[in-house]
Short mmCIF file of C-alpha atoms in Angstrom, two decimals:
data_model
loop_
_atom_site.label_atom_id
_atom_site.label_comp_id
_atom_site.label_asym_id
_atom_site.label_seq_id
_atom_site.Cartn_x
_atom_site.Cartn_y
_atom_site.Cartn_z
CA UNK A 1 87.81 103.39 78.28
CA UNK A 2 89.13 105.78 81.16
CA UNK A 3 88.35 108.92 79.46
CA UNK A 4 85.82 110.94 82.00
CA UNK A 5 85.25 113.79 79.71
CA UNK A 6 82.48 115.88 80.92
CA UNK A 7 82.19 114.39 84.26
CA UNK A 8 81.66 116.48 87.43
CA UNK A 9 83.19 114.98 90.72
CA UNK A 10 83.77 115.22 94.16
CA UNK A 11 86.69 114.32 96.31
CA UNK A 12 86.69 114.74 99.62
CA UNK A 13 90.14 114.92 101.54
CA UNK A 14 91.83 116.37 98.29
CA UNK A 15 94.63 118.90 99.35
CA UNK A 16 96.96 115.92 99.75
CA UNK A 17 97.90 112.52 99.99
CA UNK A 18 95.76 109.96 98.35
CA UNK A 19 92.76 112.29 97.57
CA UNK A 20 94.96 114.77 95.68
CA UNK A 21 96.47 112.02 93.83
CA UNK A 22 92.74 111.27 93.18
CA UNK A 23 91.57 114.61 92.24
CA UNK A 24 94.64 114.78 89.69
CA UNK A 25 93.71 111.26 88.24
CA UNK A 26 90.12 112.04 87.45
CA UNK A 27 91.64 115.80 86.43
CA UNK A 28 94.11 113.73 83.91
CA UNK A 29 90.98 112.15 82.21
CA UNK A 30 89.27 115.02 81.59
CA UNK A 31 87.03 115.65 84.68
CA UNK A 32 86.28 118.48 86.42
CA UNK A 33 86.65 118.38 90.50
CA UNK A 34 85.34 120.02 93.53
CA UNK A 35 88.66 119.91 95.76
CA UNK A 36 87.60 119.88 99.53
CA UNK A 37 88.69 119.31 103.00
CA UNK A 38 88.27 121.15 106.34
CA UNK A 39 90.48 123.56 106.12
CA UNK A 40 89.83 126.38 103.68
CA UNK A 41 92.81 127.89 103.01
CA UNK A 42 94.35 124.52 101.72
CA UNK A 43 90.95 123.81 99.93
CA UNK A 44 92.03 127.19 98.17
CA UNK A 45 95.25 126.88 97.07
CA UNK A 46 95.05 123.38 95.77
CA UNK A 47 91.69 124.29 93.75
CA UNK A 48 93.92 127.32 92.18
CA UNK A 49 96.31 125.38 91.62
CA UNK A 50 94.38 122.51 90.11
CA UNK A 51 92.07 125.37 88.27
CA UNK A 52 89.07 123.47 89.92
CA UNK A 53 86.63 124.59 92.28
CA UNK A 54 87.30 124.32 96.10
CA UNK A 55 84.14 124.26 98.59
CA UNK A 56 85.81 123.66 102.30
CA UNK A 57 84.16 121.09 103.75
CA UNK A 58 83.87 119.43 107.32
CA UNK A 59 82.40 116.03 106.89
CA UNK A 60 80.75 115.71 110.03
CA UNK A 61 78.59 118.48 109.31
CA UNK A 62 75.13 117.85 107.58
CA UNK A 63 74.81 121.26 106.12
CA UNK A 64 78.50 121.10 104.61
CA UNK A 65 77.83 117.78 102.87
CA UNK A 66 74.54 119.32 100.91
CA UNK A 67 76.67 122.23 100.59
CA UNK A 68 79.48 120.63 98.68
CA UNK A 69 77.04 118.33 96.54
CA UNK A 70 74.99 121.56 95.86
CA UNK A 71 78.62 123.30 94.90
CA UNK A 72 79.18 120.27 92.46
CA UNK A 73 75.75 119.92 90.70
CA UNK A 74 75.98 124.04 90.15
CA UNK A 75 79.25 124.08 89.08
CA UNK A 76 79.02 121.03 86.49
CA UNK A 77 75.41 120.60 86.06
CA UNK A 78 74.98 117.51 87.79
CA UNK A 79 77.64 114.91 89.40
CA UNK A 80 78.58 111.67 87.95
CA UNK A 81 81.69 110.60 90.13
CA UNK A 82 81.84 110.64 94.31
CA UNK A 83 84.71 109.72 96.20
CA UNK A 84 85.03 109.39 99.47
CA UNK A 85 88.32 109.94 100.85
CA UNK A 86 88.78 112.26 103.62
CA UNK A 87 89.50 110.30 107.00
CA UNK A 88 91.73 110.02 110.25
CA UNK A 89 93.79 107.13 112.14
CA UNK A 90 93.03 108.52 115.50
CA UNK A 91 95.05 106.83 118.62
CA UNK A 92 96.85 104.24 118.00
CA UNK A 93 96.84 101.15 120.58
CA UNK A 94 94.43 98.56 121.67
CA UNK A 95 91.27 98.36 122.30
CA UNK A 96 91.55 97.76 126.12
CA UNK A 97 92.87 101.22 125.93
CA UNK A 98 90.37 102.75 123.97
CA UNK A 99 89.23 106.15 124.86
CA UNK A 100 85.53 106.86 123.56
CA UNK A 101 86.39 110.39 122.30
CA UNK A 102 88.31 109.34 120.19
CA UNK A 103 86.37 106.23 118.67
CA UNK A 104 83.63 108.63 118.07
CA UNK A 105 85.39 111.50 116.31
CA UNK A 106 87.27 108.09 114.05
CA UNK A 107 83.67 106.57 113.68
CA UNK A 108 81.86 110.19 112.78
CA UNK A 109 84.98 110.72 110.03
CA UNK A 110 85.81 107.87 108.36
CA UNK A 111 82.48 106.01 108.21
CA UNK A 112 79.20 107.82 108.91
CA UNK A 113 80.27 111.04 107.01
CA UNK A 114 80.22 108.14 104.11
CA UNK A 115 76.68 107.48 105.21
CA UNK A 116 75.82 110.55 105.01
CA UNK A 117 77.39 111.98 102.07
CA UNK A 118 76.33 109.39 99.19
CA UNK A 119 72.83 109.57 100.57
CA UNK A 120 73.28 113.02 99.44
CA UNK A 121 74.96 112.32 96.34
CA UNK A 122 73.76 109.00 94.63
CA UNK A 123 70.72 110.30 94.08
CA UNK A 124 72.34 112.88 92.25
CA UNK A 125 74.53 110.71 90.31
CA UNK A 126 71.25 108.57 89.30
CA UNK A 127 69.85 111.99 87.96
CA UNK A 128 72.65 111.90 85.51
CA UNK A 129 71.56 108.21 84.34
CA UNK A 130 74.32 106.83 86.31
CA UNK A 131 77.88 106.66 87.39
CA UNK A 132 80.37 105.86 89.89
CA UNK A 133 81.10 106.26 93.56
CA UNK A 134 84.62 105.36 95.18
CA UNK A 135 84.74 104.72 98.99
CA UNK A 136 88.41 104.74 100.31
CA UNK A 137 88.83 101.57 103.00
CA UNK A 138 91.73 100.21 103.90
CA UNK A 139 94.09 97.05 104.27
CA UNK A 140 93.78 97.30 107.96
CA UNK A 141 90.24 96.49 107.84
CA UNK A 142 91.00 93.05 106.29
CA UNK A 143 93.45 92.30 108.60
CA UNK A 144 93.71 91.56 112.59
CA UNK A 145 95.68 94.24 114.30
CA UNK A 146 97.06 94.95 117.95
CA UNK A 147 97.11 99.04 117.79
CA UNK A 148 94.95 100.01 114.91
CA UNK A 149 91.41 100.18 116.67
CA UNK A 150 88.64 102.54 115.81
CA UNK A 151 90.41 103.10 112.20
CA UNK A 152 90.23 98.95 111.28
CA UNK A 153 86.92 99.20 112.93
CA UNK A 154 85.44 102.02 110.24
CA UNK A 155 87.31 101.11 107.63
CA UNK A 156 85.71 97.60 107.31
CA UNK A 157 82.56 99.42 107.76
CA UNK A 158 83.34 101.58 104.65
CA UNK A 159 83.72 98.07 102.26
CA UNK A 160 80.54 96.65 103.74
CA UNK A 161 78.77 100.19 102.94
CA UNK A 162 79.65 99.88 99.64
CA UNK A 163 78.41 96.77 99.08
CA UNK A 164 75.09 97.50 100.43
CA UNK A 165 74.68 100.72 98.35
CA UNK A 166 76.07 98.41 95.41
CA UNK A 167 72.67 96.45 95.94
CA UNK A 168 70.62 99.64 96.31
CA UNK A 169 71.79 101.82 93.79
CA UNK A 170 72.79 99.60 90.82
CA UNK A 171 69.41 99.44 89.39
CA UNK A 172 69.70 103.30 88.88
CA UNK A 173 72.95 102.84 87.43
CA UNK A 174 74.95 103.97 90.25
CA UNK A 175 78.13 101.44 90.59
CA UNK A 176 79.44 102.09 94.11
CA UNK A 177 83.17 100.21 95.07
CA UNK A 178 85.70 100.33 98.05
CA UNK A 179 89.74 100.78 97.40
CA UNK A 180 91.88 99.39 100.26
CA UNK A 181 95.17 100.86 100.33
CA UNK A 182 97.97 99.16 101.96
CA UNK A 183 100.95 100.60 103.13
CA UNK A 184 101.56 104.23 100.82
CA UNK A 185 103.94 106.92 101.03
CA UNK A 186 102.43 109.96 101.82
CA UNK A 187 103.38 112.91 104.24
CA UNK A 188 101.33 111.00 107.15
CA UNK A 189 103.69 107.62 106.72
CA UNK A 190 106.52 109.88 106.95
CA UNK A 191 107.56 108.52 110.84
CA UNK A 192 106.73 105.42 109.26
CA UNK A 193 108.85 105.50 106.62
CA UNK A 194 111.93 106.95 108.16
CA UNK A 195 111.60 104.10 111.00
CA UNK A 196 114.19 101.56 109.55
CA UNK A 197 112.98 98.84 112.22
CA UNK A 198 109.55 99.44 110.87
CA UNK A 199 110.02 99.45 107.39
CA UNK A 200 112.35 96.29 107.51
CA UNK A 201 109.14 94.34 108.86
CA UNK A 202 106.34 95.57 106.54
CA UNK A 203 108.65 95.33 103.24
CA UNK A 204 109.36 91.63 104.40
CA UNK A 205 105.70 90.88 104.63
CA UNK A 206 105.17 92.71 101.26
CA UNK A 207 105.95 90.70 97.76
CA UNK A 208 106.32 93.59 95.90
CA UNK A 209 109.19 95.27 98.74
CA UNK A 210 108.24 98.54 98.33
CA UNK A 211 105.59 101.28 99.54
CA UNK A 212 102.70 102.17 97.05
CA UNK A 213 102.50 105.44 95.90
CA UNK A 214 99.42 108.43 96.29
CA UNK A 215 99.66 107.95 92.22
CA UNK A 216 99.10 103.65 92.32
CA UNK A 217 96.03 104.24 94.18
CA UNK A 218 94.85 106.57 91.82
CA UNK A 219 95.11 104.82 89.10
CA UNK A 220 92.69 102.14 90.78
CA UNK A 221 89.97 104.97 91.52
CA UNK A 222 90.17 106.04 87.49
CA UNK A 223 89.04 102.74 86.69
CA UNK A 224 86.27 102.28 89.20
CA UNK A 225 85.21 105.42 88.28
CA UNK A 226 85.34 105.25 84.25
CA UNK A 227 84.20 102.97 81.73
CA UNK A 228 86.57 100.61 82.12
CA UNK A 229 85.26 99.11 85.61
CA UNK A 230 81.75 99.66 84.00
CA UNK A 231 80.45 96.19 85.26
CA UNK A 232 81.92 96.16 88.30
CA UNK A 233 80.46 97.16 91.25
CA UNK A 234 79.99 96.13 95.35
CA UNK A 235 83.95 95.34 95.20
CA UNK A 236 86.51 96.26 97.41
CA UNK A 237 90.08 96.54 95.26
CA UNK A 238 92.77 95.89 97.38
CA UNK A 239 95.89 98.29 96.34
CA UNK A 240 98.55 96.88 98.83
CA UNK A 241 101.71 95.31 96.96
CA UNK A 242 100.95 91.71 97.67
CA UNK A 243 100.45 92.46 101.61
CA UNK A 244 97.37 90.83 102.24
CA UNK A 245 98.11 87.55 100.33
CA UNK A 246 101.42 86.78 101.33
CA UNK A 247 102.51 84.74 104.79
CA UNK A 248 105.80 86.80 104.48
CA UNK A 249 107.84 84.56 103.06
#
C-alpha cells in the first residue's frame, strides 16, 4: 500500500531537515526525486548523494518553478507526487512589531510559492491520471501565539490552500493534503533544543514528552502520498506528539 514504484516527485526544501527526510521516504518506496532548494551547491551534493536529480530552485521565482516541474516531467516522464516543503520562520515577535519586509519575504516563501507551484504541477500530476500533492503547514498555524507572526499567518494559509485545491483537483484525481509538524528536531531547533528552560515547557505541554523526528514526519508524507491515504484528501495531518490536544496536564 506505500509502495511508489515508478513515481516521479518533487520536493522542494530537500537538502535537510524535514524535506530530506521526505525525499528519503518517498526514495525508500521506490520513487525517484528531484532534490531542490536555493542553493545549488547543497542541491548538488544531496542529489549525488541520494543518486537523484537536483534542479536548484528559488521558489519565489516564476521561471524556477516551471523550471523544476519541467526538470521532473523530463527526467521521469511525467510527475505523480508534489511536495511542498521549502519555507522560513522569519522574525520572531509580535505583530505590533512587525516589520513589512519581512512579512513579505515569509508570505512570498511559505505560502504563495505554494500557489504558484501546484498551479504548475497539478496539472501535471492529472496528466498522469492522478496522484498526490503534500503541502507542509504547521502546528503554529492551529494555535494562538505571542512571537510567531508572519510564519502562523502562512502556514494556516498553506492548510486552507490545500483544501481548496482538494475541491478543485479531486475530480482529476489529484488528492492534495497539508502535514502540520509540531515541535521536531532538526538543525534549525537546535537553540531550541539546547534551551533547558525551553524545552522543560514544550515537553510539559506535549503527551508524548519528546521532540518528533525529520523521519516521523516522513512517514506521514509516504502515506498521503501512496496508496494507502488513497481516499483521503483536503486534510491537514497533524504530526505533533499530542501538542495540540492536550491542556498540559
Amino acid at each position: 500500500m506505500f509502495d511508489l514504484s515508478g513515481k516521479g516527485a518533487i520536493v522542494t526544501g530537500s537538502t535537510r531537515g524535514i524535506g530530506r527526510a521526505i525525499a528519503e521516504g518517498l526514495i525508500a518506496q521506490g520513487a525517484k526525486v528531484v532534490i531542490s532548494s536555493e542553493d545549488a551547491q547543497d542541491t548538488a551534493r544531496v542529489a549525488a548523494q541520494l543518486g537523484m536529480p537536483g534542479q536548484p530552485c528559488d521558489v519565489t521565482d516564476d521561471a524556477a518553478l516551471a523550471a523544476l516541474v519541467d526538470r521532473a516531467v523530463t527526467e521521469f516522464g511525467g510527475l505523480d507526487v508534489l511536495v511542498c516543503n521549502a519555507g522560513i520562520t522569519g522574525r520572531a515577535g509580535p505583530f505590533a512589531d512587525l516589520d513589512m519586509a519581512d512579512y513579505a519575504r515569509v508570505m512570498a516563501i511559505n505560502l504563495t510559492s505554494q500557489v504558484a507551484l501546484c498551479n504548475l504541477a497539478l496539472p501535471k500530476i492529472a496528466e498522469r491520471g492522478g496522484g498526490a500533492a503534500v503541502l507542509v503547514s504547521s502546528l503554529s498555524g492551529l494555535r494562538g501565539n505571542g512571537r510567531i507572526n508572519a510564519y502562523a499567518l502562512a502556514k494556516a494559509g498553506v492548510a486552507q490552500l490545500a483544501r481548496n485545491l482538494a475541491v478543485e483537483w479531486g475530480p482529476r484525481g489529484v488528492r492534495v493534503n497539508a502535514i502540520s509538524p509540531g515541535f521536531i528536531a532538526t538543525e534549525l531547533s537546535g537553540p531550541l533544543l539546547a534551551d533547558a528552560a525551553f524545552m522543560a515547557r514544550r515537553m510539559a505541554m506535549t503527551p508524548l514528552r519528546r521532540p518528533g523526528t525529520p523521519q516521523e514526519v516522513a512517514g506521514a508524507a509516504v502515506f498521503l502520498a501512496s496508496a494507502a491515504g488513497a481516499f483521503v484528501t483536503g486534510h491537514n495531518l497533524v504530526v505533533d506528539g499530542g501538542t495540540l490536544i492536550t491542556d498540559g496536564s
